[in-house]
CSV table of C-alpha atoms and ligand atoms in Angstrom, one decimal:
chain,number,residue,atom,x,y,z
A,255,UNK,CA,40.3,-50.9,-69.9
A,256,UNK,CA,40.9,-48.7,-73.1
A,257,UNK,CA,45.0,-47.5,-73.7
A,258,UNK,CA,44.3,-43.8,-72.6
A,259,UNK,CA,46.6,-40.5,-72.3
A,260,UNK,CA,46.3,-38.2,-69.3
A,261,UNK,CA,47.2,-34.9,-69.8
A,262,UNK,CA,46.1,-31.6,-67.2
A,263,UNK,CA,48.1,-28.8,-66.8
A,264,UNK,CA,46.3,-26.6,-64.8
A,265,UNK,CA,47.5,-25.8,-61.4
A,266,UNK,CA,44.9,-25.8,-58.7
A,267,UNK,CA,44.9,-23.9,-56.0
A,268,UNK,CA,41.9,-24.4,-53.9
A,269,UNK,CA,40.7,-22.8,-50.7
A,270,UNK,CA,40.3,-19.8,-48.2
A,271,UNK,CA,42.4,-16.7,-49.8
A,272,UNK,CA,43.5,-18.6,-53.4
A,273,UNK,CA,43.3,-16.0,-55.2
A,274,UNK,CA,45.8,-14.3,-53.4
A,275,UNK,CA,48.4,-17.0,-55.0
A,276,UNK,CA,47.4,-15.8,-58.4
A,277,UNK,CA,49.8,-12.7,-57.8
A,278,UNK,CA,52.7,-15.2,-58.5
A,279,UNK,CA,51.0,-16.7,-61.2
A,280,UNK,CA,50.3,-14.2,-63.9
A,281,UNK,CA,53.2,-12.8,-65.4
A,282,UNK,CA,54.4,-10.0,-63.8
A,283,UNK,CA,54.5,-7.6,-67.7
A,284,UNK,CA,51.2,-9.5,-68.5
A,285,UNK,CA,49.1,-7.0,-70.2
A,286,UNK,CA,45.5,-8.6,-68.9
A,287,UNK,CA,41.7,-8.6,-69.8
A,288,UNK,CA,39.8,-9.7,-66.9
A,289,UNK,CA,36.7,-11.0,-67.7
A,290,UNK,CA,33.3,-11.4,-65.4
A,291,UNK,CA,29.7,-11.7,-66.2
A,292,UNK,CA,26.6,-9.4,-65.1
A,293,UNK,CA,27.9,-8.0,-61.8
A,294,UNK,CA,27.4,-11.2,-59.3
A,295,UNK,CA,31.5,-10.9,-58.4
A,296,UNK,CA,31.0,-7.5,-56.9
A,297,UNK,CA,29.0,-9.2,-53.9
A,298,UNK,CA,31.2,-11.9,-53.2
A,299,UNK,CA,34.4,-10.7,-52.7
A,300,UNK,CA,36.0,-12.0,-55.9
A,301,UNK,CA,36.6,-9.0,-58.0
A,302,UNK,CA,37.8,-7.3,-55.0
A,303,UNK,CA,40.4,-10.1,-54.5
A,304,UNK,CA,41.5,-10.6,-58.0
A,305,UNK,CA,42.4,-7.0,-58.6
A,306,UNK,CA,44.3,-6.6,-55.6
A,307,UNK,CA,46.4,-9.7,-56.4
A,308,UNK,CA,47.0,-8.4,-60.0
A,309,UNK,CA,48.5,-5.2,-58.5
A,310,UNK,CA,49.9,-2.4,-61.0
A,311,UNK,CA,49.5,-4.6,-63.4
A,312,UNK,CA,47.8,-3.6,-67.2
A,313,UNK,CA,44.7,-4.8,-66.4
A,314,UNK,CA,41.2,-3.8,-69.1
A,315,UNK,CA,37.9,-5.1,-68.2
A,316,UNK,CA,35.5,-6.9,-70.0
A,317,UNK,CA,32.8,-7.4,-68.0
A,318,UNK,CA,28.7,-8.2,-69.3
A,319,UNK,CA,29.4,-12.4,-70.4
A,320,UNK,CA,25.9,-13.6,-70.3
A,321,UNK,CA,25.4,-17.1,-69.3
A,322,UNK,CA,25.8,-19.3,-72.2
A,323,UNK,CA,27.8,-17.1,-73.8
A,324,UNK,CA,27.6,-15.1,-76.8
A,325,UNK,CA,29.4,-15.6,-79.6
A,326,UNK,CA,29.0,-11.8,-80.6
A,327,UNK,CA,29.7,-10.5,-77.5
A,328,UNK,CA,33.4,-13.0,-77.8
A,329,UNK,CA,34.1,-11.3,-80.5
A,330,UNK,CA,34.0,-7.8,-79.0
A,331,UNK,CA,36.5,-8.8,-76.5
A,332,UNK,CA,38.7,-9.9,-79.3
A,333,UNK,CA,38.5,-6.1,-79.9
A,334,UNK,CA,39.4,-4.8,-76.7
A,335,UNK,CA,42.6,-7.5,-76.8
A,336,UNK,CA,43.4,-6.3,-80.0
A,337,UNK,CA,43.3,-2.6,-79.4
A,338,UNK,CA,45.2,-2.7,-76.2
A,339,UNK,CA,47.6,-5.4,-77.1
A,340,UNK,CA,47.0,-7.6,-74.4
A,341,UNK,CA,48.3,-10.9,-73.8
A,342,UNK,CA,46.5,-12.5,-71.1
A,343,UNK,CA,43.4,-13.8,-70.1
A,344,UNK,CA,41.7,-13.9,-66.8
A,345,UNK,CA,38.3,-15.3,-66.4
A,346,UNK,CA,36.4,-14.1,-63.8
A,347,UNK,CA,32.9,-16.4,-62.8
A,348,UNK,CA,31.1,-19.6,-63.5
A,349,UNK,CA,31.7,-21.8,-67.1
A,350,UNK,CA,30.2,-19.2,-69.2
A,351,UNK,CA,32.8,-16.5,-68.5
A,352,UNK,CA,35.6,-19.7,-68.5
A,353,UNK,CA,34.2,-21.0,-71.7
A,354,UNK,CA,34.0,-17.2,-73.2
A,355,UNK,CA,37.6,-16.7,-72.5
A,356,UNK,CA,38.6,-20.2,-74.0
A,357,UNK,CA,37.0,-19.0,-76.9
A,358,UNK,CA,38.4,-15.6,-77.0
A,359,UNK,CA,41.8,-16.7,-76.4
A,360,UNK,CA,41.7,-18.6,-79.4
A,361,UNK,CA,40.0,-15.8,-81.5
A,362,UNK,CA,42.1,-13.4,-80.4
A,363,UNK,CA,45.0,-15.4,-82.2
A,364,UNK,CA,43.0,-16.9,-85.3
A,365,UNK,CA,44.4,-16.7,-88.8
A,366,UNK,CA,41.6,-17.5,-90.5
A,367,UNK,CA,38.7,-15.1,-91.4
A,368,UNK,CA,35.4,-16.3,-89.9
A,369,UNK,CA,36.6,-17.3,-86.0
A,370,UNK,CA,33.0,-19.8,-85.8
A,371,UNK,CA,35.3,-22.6,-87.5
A,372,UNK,CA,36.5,-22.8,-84.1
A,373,UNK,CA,33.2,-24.3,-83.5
A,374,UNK,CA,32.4,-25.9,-86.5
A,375,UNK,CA,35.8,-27.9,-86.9
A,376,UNK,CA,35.7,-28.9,-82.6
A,377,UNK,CA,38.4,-26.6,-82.2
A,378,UNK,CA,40.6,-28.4,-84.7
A,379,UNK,CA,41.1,-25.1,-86.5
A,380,UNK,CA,43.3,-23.9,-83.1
A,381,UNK,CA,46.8,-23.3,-83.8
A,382,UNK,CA,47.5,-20.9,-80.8
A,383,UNK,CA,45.9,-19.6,-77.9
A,384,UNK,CA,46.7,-16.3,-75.4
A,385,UNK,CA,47.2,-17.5,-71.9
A,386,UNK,CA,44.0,-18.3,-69.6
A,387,UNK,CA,44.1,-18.3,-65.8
A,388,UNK,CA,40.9,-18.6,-63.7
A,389,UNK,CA,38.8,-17.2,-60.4
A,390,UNK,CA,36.0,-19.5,-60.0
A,391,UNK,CA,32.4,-18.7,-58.5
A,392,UNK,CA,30.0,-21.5,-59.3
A,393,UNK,CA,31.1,-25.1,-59.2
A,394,UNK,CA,29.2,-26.7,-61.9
A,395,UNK,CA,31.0,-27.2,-65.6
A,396,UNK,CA,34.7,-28.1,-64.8
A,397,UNK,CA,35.8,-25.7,-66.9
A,398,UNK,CA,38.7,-24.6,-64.9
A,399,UNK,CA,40.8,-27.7,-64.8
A,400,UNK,CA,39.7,-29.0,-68.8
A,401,UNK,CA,40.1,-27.8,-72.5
A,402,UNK,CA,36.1,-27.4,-73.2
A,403,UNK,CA,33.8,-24.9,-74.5
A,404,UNK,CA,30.7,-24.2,-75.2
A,405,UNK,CA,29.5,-20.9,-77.1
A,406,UNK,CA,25.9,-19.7,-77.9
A,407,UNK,CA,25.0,-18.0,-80.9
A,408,UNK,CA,21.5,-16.6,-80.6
A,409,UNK,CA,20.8,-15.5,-84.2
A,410,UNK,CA,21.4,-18.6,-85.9
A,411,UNK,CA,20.0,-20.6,-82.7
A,412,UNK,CA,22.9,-22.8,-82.6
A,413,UNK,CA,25.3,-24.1,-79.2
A,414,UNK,CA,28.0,-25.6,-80.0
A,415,UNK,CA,31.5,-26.7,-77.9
A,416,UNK,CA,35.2,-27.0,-78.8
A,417,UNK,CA,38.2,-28.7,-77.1
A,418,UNK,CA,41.9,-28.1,-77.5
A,419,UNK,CA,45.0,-28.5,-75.0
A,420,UNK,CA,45.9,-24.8,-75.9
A,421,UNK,CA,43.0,-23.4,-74.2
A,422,UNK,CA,43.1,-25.0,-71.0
A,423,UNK,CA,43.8,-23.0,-68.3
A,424,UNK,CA,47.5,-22.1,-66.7
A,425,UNK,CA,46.0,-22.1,-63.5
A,426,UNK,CA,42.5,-21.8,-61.6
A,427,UNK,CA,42.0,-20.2,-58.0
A,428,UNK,CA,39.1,-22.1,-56.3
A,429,UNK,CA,38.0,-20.5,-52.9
A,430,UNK,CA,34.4,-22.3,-51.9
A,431,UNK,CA,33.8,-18.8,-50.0
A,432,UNK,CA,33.3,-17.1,-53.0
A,433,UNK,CA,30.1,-19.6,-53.6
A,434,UNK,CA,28.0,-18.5,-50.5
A,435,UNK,CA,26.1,-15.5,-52.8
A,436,UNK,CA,25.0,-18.3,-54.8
A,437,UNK,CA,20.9,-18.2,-55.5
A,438,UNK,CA,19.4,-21.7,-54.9
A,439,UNK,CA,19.0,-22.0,-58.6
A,440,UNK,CA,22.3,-21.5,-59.7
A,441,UNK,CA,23.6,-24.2,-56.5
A,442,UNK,CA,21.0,-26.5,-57.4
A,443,UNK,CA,22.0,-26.2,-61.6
A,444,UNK,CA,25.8,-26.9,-60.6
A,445,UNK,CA,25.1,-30.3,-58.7
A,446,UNK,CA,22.7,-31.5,-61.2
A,447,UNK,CA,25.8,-30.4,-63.9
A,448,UNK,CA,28.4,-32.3,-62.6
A,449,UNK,CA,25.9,-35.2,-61.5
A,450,UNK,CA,25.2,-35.6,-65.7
A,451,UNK,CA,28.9,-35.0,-66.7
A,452,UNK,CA,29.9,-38.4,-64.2
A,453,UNK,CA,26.9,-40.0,-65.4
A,454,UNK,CA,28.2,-39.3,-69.1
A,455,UNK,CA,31.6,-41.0,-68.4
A,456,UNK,CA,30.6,-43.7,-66.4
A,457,UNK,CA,26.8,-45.0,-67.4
A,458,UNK,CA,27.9,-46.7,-70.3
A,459,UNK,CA,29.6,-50.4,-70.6
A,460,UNK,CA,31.6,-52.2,-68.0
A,461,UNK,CA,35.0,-51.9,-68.7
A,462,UNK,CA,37.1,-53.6,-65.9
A,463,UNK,CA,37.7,-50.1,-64.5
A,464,UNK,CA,37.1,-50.1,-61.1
A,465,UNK,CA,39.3,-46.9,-60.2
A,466,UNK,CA,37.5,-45.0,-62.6
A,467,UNK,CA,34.1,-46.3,-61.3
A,468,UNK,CA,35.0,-46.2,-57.7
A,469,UNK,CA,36.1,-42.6,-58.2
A,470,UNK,CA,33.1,-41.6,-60.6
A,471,UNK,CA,30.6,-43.7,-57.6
A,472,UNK,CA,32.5,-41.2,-54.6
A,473,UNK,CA,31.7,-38.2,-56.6
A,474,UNK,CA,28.2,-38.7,-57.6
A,475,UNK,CA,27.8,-39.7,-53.5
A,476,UNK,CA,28.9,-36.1,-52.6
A,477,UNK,CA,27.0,-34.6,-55.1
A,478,UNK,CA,23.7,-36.4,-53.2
A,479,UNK,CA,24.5,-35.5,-49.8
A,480,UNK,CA,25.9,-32.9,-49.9
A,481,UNK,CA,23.6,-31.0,-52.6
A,482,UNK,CA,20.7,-30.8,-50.3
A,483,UNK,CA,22.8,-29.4,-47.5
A,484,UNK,CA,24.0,-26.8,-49.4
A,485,UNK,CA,19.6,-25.3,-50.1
A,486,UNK,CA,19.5,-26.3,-47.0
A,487,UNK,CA,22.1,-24.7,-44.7
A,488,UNK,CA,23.1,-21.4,-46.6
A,489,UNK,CA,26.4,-20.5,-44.4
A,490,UNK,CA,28.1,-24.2,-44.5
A,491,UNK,CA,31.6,-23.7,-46.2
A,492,UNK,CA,32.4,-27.4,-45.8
A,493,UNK,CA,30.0,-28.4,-48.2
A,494,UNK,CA,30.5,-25.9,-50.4
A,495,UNK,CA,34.0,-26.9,-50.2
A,496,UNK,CA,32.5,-30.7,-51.3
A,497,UNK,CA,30.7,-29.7,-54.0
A,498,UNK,CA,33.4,-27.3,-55.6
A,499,UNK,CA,36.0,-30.3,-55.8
A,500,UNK,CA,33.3,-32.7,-56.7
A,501,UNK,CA,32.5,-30.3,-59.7
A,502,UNK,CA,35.8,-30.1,-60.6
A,503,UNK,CA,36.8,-33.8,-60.9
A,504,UNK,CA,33.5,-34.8,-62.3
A,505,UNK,CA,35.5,-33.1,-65.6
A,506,UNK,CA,39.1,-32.8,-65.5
A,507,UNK,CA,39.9,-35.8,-67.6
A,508,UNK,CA,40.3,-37.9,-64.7
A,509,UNK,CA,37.4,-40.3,-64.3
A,510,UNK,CA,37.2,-40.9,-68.6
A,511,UNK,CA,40.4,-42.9,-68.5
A,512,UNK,CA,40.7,-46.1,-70.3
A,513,UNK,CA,36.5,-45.9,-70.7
A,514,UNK,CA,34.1,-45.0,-73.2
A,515,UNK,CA,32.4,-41.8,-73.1
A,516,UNK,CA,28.4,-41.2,-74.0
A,517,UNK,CA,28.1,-37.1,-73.7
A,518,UNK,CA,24.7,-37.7,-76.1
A,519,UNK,CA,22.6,-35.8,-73.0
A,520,UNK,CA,24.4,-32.9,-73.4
A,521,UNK,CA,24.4,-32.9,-77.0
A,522,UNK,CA,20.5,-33.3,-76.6
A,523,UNK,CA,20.9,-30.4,-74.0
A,524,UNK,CA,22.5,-27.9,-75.5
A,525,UNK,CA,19.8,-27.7,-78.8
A,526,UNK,CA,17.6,-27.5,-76.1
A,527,UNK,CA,19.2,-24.5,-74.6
A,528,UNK,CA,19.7,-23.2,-77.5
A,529,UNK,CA,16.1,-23.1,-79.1
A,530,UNK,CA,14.3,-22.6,-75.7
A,531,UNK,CA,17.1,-20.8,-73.7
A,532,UNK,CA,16.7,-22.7,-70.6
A,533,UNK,CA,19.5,-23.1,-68.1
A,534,UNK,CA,22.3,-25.8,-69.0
A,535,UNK,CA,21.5,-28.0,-66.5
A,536,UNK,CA,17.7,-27.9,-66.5
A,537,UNK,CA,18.2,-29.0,-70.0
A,538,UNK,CA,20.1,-32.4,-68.9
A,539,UNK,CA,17.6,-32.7,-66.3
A,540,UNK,CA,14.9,-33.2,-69.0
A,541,UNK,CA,17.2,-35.7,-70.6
A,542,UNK,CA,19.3,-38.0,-68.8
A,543,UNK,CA,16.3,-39.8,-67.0
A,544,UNK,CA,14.5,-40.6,-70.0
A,545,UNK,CA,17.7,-41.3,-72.3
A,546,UNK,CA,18.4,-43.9,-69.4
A,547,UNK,CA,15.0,-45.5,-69.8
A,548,UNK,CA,15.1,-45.5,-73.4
A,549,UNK,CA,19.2,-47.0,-73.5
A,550,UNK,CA,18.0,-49.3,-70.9
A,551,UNK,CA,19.6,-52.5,-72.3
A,552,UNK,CA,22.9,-51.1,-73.3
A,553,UNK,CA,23.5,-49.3,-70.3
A,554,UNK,CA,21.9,-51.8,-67.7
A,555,UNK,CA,24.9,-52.9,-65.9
A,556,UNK,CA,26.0,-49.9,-65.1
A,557,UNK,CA,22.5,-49.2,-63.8
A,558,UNK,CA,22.1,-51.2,-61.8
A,559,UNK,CA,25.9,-50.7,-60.8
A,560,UNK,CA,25.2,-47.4,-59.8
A,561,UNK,CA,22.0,-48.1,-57.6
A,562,UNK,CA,23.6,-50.2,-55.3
A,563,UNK,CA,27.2,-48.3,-54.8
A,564,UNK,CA,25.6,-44.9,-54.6
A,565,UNK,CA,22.3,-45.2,-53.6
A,566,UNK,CA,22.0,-48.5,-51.9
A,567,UNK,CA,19.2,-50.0,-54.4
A,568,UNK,CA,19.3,-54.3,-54.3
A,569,UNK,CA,20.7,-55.4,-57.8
A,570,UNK,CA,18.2,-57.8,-58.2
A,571,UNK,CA,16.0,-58.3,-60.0
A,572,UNK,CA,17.2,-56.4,-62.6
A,573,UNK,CA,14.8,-54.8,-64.1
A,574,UNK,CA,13.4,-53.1,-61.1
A,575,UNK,CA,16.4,-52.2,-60.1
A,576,UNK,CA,17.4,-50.0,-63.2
A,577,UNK,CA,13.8,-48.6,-63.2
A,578,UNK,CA,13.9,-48.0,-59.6
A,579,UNK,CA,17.5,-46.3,-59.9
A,580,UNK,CA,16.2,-44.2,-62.7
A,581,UNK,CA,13.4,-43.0,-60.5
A,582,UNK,CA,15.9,-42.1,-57.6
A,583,UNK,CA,17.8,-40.3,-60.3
A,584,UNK,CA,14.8,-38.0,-61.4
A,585,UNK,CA,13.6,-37.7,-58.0
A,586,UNK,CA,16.8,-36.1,-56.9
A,587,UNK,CA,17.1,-33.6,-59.7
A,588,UNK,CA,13.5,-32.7,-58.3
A,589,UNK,CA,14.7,-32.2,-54.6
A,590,UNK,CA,17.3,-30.1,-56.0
A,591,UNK,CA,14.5,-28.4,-57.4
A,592,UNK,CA,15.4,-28.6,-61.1
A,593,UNK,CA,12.4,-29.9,-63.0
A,594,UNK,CA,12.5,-33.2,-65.3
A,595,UNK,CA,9.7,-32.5,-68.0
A,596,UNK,CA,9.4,-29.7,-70.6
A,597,UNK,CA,6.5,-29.0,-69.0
A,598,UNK,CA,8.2,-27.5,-66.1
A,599,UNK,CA,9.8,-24.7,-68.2
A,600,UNK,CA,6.4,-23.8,-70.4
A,601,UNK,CA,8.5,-25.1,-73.3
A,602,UNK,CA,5.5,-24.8,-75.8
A,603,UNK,CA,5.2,-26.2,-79.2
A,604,UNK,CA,6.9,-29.8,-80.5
A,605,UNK,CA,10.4,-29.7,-78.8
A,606,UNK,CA,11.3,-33.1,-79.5
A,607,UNK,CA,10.9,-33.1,-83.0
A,608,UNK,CA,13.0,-29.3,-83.4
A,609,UNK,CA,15.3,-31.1,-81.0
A,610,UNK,CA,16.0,-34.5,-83.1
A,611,UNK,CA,16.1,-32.2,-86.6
A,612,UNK,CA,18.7,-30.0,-85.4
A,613,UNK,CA,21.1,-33.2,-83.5
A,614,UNK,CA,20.5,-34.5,-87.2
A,615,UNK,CA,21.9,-31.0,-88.3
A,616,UNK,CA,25.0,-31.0,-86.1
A,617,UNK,CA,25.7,-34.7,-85.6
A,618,UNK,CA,23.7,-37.3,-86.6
A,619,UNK,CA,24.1,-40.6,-84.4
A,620,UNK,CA,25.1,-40.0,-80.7
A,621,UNK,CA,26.0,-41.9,-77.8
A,622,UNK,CA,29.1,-44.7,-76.6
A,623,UNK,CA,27.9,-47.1,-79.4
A,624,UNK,CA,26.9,-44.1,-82.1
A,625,UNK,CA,23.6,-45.9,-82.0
A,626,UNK,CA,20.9,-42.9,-81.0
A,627,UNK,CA,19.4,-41.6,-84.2
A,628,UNK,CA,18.1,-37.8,-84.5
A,629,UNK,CA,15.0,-40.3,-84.3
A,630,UNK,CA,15.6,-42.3,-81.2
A,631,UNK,CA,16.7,-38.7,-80.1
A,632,UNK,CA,12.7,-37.8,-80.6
A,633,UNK,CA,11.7,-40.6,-79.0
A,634,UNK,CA,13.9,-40.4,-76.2
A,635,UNK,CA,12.3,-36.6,-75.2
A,636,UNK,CA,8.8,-38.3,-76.0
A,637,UNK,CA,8.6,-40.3,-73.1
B,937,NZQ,O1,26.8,-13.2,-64.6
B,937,NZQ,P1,26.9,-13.1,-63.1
B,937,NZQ,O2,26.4,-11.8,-62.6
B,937,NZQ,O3,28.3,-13.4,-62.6
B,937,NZQ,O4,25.9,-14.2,-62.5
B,937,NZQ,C1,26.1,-15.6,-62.8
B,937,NZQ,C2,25.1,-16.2,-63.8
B,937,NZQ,O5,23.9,-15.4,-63.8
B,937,NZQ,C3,25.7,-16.3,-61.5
B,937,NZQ,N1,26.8,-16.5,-60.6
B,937,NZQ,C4,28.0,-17.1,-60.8
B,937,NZQ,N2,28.7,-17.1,-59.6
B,937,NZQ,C5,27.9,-16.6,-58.7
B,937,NZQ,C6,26.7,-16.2,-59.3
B,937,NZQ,N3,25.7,-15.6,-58.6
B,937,NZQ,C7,25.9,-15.4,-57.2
B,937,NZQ,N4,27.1,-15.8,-56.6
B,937,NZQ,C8,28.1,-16.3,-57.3
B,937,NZQ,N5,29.2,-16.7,-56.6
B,937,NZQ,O6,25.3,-17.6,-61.9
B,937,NZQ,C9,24.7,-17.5,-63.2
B,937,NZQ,C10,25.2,-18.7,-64.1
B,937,NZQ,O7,26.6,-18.6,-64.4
B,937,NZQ,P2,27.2,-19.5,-65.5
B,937,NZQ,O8,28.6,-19.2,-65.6
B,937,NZQ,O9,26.4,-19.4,-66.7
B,937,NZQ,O10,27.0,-21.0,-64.9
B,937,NZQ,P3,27.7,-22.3,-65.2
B,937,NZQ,O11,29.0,-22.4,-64.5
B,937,NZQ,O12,26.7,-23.3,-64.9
B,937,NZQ,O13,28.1,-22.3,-66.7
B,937,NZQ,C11,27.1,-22.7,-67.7
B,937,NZQ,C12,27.8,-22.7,-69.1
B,937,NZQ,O14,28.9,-23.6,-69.2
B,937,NZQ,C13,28.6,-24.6,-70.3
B,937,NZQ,C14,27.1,-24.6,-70.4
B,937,NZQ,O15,26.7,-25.1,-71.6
B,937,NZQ,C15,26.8,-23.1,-70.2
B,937,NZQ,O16,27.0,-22.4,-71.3
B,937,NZQ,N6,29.3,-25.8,-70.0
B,937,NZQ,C16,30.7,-25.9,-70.1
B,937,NZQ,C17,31.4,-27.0,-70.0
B,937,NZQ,C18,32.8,-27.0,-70.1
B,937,NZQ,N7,33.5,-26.0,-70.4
B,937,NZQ,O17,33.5,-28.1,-69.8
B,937,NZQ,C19,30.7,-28.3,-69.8
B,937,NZQ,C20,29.3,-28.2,-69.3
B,937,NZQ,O18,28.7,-29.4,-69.7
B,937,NZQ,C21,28.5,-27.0,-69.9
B,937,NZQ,O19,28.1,-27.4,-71.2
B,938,ZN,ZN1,27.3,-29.9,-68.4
């Protein structure tokens, strides 16, 4: 095991009526900017919750994040903080309204001139950050209990994430309820999400780290039994309750202790999103399976490590037991209904080769051993 700092400051309160806790946690002067996306917290209770628990407090609304958020429209809500002196931020939604107000929080108190160096330096360029607090409706990123973000920006077709400590949040309300409005689509792009973002800290070398495994191998169990259930039976809180914790710890800093760390599937991803605007985790979905083939020698202990502890698949031999793992891997994105080929999203014209030049643009070699090449990158997403 790797020497390794933990550090998470959020406070998480999870269950039936958290968001009526969040009346203690935001200041009681706090001059606030809630934050929500296209509308979807007006049918499940949310919006109606949070504003009652904020009380006469200031409170201006920013509503209209779009998923993958848009670096333009960030900056507009810098505005609004600016104009009405406001001095805390509370998110309102899935990651993209999370990852928006990271961003914005930071903006809102940037020095410099041209606030995309929060992107470009990885959030190094953060020196301060307002306040963030959280409501939660999708369990997919982890973005309430971590220091990421990921911001879109359209013109230049670029997507690009930062992490600090400032910007995590102060506290995050999680009440699975508030998931039952989801559409199939966006429950099945949440499990598939958090099933990569294990796979990303786990599916690399053994490192004499059976907590972290263990833990990693009980979350990606959930996230196969318990995804189904929830297209299945559309009223089961219980599982929705599963999924939103499994979401959660699959990126709160927990399970990438003391190990090494890929992440080059969502690197891959999110040029894809960003050239062909698919969903986030239909992106990975194309991905992981065929960066697993392809990394098939580095990565085959852990392989074939994960077939037998999560889905029962006899170690030996073992090359058909990391093929056949890979295969129950891409067959359960496809039960979940997200689709594993570009073919699936009419993705025309040569997306590999757009994909490798712009991973050579942003970061050259990728992966736990910095050994996948903008080329292997184009010959990972030609198989
Ligand atoms: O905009 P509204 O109307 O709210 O609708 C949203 C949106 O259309 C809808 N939705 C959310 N909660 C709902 C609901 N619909 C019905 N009922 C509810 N309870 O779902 C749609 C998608 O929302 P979005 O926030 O975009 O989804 P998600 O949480 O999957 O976030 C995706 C973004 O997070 C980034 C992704 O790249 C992407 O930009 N990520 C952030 C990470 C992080 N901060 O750590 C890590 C991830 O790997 C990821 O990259
Ligand atoms: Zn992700």
């Amino acid at each position: 095991m790797n020497p390794f700092t933990l550090y998470n400051p959020t406070k998480l309160i999870f269950g039936t009526g958290a968001v009526s806790k969040i009346a203690e946690l935001v200041p009681q002067k706090a001059r606030v900017l809630l934050v929500y996306g296209g509308g979807s917290v007006k049918k499940n209770g949310s919006y109606e919750q949070t504003v009652k628990a904020l009380g006469k407090r200031k409170v201006v609304e920013f509503p209209g994040i779009e998923p993958n958020p848009e670096y333009e429209t960030c900056l507009k809500a810098v505005a609004v903080i600016k104009k009405h002196k406001l001095d805390f931020i509370l998110a309102l939604g899935g990651g993209s309204v999370i990852d928006a107000c990271k961003f914005i929080a930071a903006a809102a108190l940037f020095k410099g001139k041209n606030p995309w160096k929060i992107l470009t330096s990885y959030g190094a360029e953060i020196k301060a950050a307002l306040p963030i607090g959280t409501v939660l409706t999708i369990p997919a990123t982890g973005s309430e209990m971590n220091q990421n973000s990921v911001i879109s920006r359209r013109a230049t077709t670029e997507k690009l994430a930062f992490a600090n400590d400032l910007v995590f949040p102060r506290f995050s309300a999680l009440d699975p309820a508030f998931t039952l409005t989801l559409p199939d689509r966006q429950i099945s792009n949440g499990v598939v999400d958090a099933f990569v973002h294990v796979m990303e800290q786990y599916c690399t070398r053994p490192s004499d780290a059976p907590i972290q495994d263990g833990f990693s191998e009980t979350i990606l169990r959930t996230l196969v039994s318990e995804g189904p259930k929830a297209l299945r039976k559309k009223d089961d809180l219980a599982v929705r309750a599963n999924i939103m914790l499994s979401a959660t710890m699959a990126l709160n800093k927990l399970i990438c202790i003391g190990v090494p760390e890929d992440w080059s599937t969502h690197l891959i991803g999110h040029e894809i999103t960003a050239l062909y605007g698919i969903d986030h985790a239909q992106s990975l979905a194309i991905v992981l399976p065929k960066l697993l083939k392809y990394k098939s020698s580095s990565k085959g202990e852990k392989i074939v490590q994960l077939g037998k502890n999560v889905f029962g698949i006899e170690p030996k031999p073992k090359k058909a037991a990391i093929e056949k793992t890979i295969g129950v891997i891409a067959k359960f994105f496809k039960k979940m209904g997200v689709g594993t080929e570009f073919a699936d999203y009419n993705i025309a014209g040569d997306a590999a080769k757009e994909v490798s030049e712009n991973i050579a643009k942003h970061y050259g070699a990728i992966g736990e051993n910095a050994d996948i090449t903008p080329k292997d990158v184009e010959k990972i997403l030609r198989l």
